[in-house]
mmCIF file of C-alpha atoms in Angstrom:
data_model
loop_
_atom_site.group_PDB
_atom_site.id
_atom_site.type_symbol
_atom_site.label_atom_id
_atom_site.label_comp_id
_atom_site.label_asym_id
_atom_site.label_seq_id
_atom_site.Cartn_x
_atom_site.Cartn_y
_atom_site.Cartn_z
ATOM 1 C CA UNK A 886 72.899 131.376 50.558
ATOM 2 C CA UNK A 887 75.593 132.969 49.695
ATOM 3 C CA UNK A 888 76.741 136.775 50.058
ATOM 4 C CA UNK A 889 78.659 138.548 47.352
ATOM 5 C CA UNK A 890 81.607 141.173 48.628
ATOM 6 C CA UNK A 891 80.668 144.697 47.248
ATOM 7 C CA UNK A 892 83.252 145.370 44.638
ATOM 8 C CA UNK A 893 86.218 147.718 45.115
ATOM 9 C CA UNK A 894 86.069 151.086 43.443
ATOM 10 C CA UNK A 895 89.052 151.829 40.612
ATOM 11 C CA UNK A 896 90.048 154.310 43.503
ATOM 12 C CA UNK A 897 90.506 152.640 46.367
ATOM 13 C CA UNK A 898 92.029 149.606 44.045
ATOM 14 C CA UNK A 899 94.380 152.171 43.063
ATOM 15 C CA UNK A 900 95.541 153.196 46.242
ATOM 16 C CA UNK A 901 96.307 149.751 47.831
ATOM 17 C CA UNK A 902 98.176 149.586 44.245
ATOM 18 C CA UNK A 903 100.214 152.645 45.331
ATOM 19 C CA UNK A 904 100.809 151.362 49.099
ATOM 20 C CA UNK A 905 101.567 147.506 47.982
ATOM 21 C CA UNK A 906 104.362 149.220 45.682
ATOM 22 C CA UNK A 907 105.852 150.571 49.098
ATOM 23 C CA UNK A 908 105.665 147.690 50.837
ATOM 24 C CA UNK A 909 103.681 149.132 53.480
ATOM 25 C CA UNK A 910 102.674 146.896 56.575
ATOM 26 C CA UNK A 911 99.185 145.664 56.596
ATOM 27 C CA UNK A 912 98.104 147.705 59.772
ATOM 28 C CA UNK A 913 99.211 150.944 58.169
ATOM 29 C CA UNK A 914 96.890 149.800 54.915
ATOM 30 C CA UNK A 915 94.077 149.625 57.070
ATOM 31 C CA UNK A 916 94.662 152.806 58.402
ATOM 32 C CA UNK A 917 95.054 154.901 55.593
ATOM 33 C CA UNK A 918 92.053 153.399 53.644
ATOM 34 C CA UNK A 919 89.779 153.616 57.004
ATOM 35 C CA UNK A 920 91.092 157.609 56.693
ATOM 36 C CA UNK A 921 89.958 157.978 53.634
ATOM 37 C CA UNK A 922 86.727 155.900 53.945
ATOM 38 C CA UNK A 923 85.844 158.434 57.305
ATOM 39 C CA UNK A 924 86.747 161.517 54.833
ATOM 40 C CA UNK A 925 84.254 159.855 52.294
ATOM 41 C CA UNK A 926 81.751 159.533 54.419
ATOM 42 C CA UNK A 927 82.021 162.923 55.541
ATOM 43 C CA UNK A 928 82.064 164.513 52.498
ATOM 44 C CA UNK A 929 79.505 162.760 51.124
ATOM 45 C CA UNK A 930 80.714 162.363 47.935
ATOM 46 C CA UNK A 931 83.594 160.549 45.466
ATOM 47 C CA UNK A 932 86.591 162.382 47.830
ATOM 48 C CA UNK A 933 88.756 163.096 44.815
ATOM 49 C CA UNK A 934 86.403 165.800 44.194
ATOM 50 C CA UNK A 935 87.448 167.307 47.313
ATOM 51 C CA UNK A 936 88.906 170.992 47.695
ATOM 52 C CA UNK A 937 91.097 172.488 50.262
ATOM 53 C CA UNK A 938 88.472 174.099 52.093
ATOM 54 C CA UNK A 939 86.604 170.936 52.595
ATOM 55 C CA UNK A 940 89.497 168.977 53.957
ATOM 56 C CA UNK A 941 90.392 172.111 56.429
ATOM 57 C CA UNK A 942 86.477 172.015 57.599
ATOM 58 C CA UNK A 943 87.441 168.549 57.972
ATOM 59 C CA UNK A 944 89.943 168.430 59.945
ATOM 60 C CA UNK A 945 87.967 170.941 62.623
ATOM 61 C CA UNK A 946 85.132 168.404 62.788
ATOM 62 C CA UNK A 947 87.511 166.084 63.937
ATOM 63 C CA UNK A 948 88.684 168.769 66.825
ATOM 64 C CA UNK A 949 85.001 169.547 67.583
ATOM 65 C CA UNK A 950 84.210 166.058 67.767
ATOM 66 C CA UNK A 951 86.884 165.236 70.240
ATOM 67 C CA UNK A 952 89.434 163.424 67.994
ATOM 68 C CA UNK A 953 92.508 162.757 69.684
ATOM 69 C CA UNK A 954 95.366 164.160 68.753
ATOM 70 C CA UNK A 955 97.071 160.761 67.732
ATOM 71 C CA UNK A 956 94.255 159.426 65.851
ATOM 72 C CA UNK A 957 93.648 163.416 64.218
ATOM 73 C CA UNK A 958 97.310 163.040 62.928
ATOM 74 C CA UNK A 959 96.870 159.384 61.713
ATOM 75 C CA UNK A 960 93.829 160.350 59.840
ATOM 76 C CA UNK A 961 95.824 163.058 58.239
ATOM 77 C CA UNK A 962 99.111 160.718 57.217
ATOM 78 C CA UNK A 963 96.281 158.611 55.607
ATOM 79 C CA UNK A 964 94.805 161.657 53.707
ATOM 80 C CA UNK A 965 98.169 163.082 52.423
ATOM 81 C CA UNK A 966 99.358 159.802 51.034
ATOM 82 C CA UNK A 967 95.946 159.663 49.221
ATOM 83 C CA UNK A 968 95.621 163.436 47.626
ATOM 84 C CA UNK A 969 100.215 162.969 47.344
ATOM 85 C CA UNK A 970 100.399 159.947 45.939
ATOM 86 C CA UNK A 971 97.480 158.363 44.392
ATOM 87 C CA UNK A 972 96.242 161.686 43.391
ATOM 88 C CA UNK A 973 98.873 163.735 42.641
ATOM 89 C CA UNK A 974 96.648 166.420 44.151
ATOM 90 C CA UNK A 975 99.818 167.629 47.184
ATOM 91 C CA UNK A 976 98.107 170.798 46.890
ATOM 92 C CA UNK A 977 94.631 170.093 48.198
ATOM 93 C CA UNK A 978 96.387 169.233 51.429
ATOM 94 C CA UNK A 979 97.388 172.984 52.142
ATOM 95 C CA UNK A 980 95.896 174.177 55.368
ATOM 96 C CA UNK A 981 95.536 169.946 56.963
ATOM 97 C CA UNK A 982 98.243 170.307 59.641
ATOM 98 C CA UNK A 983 99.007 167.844 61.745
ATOM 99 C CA UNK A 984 99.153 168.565 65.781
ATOM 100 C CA UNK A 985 101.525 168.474 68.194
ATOM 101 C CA UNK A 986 101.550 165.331 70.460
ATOM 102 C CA UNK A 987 101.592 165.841 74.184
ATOM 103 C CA UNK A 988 104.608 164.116 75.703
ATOM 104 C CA UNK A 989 103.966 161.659 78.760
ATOM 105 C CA UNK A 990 106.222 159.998 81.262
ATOM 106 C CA UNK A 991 106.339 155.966 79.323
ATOM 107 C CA UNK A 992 104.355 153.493 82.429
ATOM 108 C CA UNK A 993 107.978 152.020 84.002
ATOM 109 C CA UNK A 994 108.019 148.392 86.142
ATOM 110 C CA UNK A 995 110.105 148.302 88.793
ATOM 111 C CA UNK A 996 112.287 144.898 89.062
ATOM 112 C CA UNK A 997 109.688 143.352 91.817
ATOM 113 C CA UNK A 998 106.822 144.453 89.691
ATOM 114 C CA UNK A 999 108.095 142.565 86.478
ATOM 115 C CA UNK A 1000 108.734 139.443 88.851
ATOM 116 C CA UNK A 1001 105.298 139.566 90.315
ATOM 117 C CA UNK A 1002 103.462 140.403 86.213
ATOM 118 C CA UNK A 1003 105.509 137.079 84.844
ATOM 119 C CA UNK A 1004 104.728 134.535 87.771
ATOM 120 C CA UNK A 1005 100.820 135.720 87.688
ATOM 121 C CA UNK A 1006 100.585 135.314 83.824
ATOM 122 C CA UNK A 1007 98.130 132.373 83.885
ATOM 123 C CA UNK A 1008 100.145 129.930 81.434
ATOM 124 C CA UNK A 1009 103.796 128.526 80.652
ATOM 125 C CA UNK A 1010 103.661 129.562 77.147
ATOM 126 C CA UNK A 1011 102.493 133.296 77.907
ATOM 127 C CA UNK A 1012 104.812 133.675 81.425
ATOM 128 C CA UNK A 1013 107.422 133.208 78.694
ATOM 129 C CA UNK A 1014 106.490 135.002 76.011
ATOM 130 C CA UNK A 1015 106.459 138.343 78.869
ATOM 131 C CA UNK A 1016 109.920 136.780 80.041
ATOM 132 C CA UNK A 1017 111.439 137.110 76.412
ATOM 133 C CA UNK A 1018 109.496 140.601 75.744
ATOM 134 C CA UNK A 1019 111.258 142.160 78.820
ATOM 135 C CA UNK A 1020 114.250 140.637 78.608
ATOM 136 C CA UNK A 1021 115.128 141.441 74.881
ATOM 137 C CA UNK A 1022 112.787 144.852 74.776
ATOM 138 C CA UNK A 1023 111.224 143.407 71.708
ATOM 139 C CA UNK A 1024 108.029 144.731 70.542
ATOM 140 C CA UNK A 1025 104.707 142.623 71.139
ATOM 141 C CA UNK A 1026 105.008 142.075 66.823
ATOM 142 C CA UNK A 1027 108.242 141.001 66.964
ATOM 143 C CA UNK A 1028 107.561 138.530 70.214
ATOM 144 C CA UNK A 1029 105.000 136.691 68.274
ATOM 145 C CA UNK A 1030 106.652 136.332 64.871
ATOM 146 C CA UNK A 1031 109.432 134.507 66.730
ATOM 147 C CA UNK A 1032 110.022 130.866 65.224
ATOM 148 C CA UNK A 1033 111.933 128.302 66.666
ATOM 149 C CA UNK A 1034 115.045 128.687 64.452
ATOM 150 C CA UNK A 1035 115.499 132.319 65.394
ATOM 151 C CA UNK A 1036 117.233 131.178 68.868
ATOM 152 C CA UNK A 1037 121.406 130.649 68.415
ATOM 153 C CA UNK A 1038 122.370 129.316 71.661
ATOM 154 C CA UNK A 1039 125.471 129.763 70.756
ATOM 155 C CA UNK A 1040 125.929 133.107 70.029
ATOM 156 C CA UNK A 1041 123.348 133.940 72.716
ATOM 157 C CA UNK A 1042 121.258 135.833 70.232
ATOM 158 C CA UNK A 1043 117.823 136.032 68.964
ATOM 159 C CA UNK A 1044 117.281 136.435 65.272
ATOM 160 C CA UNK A 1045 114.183 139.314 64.672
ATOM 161 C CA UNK A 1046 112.873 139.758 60.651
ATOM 162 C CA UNK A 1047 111.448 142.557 59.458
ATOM 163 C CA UNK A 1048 110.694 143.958 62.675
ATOM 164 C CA UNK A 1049 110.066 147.917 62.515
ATOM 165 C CA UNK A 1050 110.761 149.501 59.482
ATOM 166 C CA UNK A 1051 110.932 146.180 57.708
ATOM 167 C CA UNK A 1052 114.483 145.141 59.040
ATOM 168 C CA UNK A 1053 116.455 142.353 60.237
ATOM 169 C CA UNK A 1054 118.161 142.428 63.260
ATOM 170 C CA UNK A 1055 119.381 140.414 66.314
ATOM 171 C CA UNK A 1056 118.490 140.809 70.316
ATOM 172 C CA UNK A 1057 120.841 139.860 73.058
ATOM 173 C CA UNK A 1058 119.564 136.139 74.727
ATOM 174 C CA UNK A 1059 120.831 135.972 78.283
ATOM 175 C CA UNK A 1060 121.651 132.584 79.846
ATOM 176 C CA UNK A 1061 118.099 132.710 82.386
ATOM 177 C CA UNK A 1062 116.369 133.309 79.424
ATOM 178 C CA UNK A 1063 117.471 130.517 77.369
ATOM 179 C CA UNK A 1064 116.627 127.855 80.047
ATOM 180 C CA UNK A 1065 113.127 129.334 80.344
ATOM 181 C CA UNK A 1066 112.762 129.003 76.484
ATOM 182 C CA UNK A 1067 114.009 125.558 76.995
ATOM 183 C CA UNK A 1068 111.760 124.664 79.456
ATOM 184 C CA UNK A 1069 108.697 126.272 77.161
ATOM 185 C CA UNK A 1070 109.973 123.912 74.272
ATOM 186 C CA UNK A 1071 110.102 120.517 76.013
ATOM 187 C CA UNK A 1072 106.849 121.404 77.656
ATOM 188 C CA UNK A 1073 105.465 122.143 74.093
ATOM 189 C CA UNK A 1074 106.557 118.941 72.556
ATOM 190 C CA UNK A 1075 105.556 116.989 75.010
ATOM 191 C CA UNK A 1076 101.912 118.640 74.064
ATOM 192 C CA UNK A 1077 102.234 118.206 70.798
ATOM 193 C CA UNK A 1078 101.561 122.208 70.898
ATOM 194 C CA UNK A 1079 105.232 123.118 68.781
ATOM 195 C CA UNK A 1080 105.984 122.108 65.041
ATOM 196 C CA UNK A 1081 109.372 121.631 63.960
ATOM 197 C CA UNK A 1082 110.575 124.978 62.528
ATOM 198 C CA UNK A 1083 107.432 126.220 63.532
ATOM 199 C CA UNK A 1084 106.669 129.256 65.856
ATOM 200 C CA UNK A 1085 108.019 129.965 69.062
ATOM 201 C CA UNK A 1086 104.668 130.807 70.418
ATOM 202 C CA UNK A 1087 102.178 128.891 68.541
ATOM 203 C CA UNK A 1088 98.359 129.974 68.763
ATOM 204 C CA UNK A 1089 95.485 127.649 69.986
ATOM 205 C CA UNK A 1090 96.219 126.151 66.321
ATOM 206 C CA UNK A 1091 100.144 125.500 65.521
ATOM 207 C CA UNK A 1092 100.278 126.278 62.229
ATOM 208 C CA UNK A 1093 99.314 130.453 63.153
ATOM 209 C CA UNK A 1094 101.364 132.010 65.926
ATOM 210 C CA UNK A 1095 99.772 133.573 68.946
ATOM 211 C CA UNK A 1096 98.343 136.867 67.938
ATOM 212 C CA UNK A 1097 98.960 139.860 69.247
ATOM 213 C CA UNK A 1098 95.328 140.496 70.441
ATOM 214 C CA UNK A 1099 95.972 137.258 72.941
ATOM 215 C CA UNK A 1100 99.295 138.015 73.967
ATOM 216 C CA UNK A 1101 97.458 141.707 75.141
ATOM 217 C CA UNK A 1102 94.900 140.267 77.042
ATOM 218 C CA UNK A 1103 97.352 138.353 78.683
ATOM 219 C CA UNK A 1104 99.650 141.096 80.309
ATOM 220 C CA UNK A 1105 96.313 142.569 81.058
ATOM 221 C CA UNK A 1106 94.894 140.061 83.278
ATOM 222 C CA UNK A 1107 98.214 139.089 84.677
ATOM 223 C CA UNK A 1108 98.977 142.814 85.707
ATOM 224 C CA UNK A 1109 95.363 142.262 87.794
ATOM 225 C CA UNK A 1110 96.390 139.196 89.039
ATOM 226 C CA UNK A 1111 99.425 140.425 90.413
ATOM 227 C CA UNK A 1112 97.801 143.731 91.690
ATOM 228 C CA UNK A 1113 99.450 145.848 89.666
ATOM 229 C CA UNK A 1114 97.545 149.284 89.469
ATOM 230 C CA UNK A 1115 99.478 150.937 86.681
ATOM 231 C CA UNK A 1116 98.760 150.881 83.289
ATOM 232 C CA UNK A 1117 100.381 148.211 81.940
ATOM 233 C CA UNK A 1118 101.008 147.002 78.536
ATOM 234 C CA UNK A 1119 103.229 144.730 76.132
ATOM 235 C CA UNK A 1120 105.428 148.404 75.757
ATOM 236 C CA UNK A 1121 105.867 148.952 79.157
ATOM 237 C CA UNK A 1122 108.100 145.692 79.277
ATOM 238 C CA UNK A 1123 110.189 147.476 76.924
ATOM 239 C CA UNK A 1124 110.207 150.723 78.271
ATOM 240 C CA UNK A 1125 111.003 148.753 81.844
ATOM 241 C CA UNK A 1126 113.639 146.742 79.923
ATOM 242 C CA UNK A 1127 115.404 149.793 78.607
ATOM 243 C CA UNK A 1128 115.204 151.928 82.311
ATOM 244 C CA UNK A 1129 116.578 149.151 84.238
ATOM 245 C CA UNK A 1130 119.915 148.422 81.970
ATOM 246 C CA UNK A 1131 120.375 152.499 82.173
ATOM 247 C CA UNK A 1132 119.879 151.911 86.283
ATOM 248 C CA UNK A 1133 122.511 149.364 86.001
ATOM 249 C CA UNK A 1134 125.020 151.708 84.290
ATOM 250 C CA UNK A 1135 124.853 150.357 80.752
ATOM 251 C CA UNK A 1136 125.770 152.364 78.163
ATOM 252 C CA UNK A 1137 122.503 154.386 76.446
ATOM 253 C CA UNK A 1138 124.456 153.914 72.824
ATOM 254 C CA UNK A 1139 124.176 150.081 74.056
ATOM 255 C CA UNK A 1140 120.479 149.716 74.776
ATOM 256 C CA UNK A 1141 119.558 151.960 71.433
ATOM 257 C CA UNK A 1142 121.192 149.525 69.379
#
């Protein structure tokens, strides 16, 4: 038996229209149409029939409700480009304001504790993977999009595309890195686990990459393996990464770039 999808309305067809003109990045699609859907829902009705006060009583459910205030502020950005853009209704957003986000101290490694997260990461493939993440402060996206071909040994660089913002660039590979990623490779041939040109962290299957999801769940248990009791995440390599070249007297213009 078969199941058929439930058709999508001219609406919402219209705004992944809008947002596939931008070029927006598939999480940010689901975002903004899950906004809209929890607005819908709300509502209770077709929401281009909404009016300002209904989005402002809105937006206090969310506060009564306990909304955070990054998820109250996503739901918003997801609004406004619907009512902006698909809409053309700017004016029905008039009393949504986003709030202001709370600033906390980033979750830093010290040098030991990066050591001890690595070695208790319970494979080759995902010991390196936290290697290269803290060593080039590359986001946990941009770790697992890697291919093969993006490594120049000889300019000691890695090649990153479309990373944030949808932009090339190129991360600094130091000399202990590139023997761990050469140790990763001949390990993965020899497994028949890496294609030619394929990923540099292939999934359970070659042809995908490790996903994100899997690469989490890794520094996860790894960071309770090594009896680490802070919070630790793919993003606290980087922020580690960036603190310990400013401990070591590197210029900050340096480790923005």
């Amino acid at each position: 038996m078969t199941t058929t999808p439930h058709p999508i309305s001219p609406l919402r067809q219209r705004m992944l229209d809008d947002m596939r003109m931008r070029k927006f990045g598939d999480k940010t699609q689901l975002d903004y149409v899950r906004a809209v859907r929890n607005f819908t829902k709300y509502l209770g009705r077709s929401p281009d029939t909404a009016s300002v006060e209904d989005l402002r009583n809105y937006q206090l459910h969310l506060v009564d409700h306990g909304t955070s205030p990054a998820s109250l502020n996503s739901a918003i950005s997801g609004l406004k480009f619907f009512f902006n853009v698909t809409l053309d209704h700017p004016e029905v957003m008039a009393k949504m304001q986003p709030v202001h986000l709370p600033r906390k101290l980033p979750v830093i490694l010290s040098p030991d504790e990066v050591k001890r997260l690595i070695a208790a990461a319970g494979n080759l493939k995902h010991q390196t993977a936290l290697a290269l993440a803290y060593a080039t402060g590359l986001r946990i996206s941009e770790v697992v999009s890697l291919k093969v071909g993006d490594i120049d040994s000889q300019r000691m660089t890695l090649r990153v595309e479309q990373g944030k913002g949808q932009k090339d660039r190129y991360a600094m590979l130091s000399p202990i890195l590139l023997e761990r990623l050469r140790v990763w490779w001949r390990v993965a041939r020899a497994q028949g686990k890496m294609l030619d040109g394929g990923w540099l962290f292939p999934g359970l299957n070659p042809i995908e990459s490790l996903s994100t999801r899997q690469l989490n769940r890794a520094i996860h248990a790894a960071a309770e393996a090594a009896g680490i009791d802070k919070r630790v995440s793919m993003h606290t390599l980087r922020h580690s990464f960036a603190t310990h070249l400013l401990e070591a007297k590197v210029d900050i213009r340096v480790i923005q770039v």
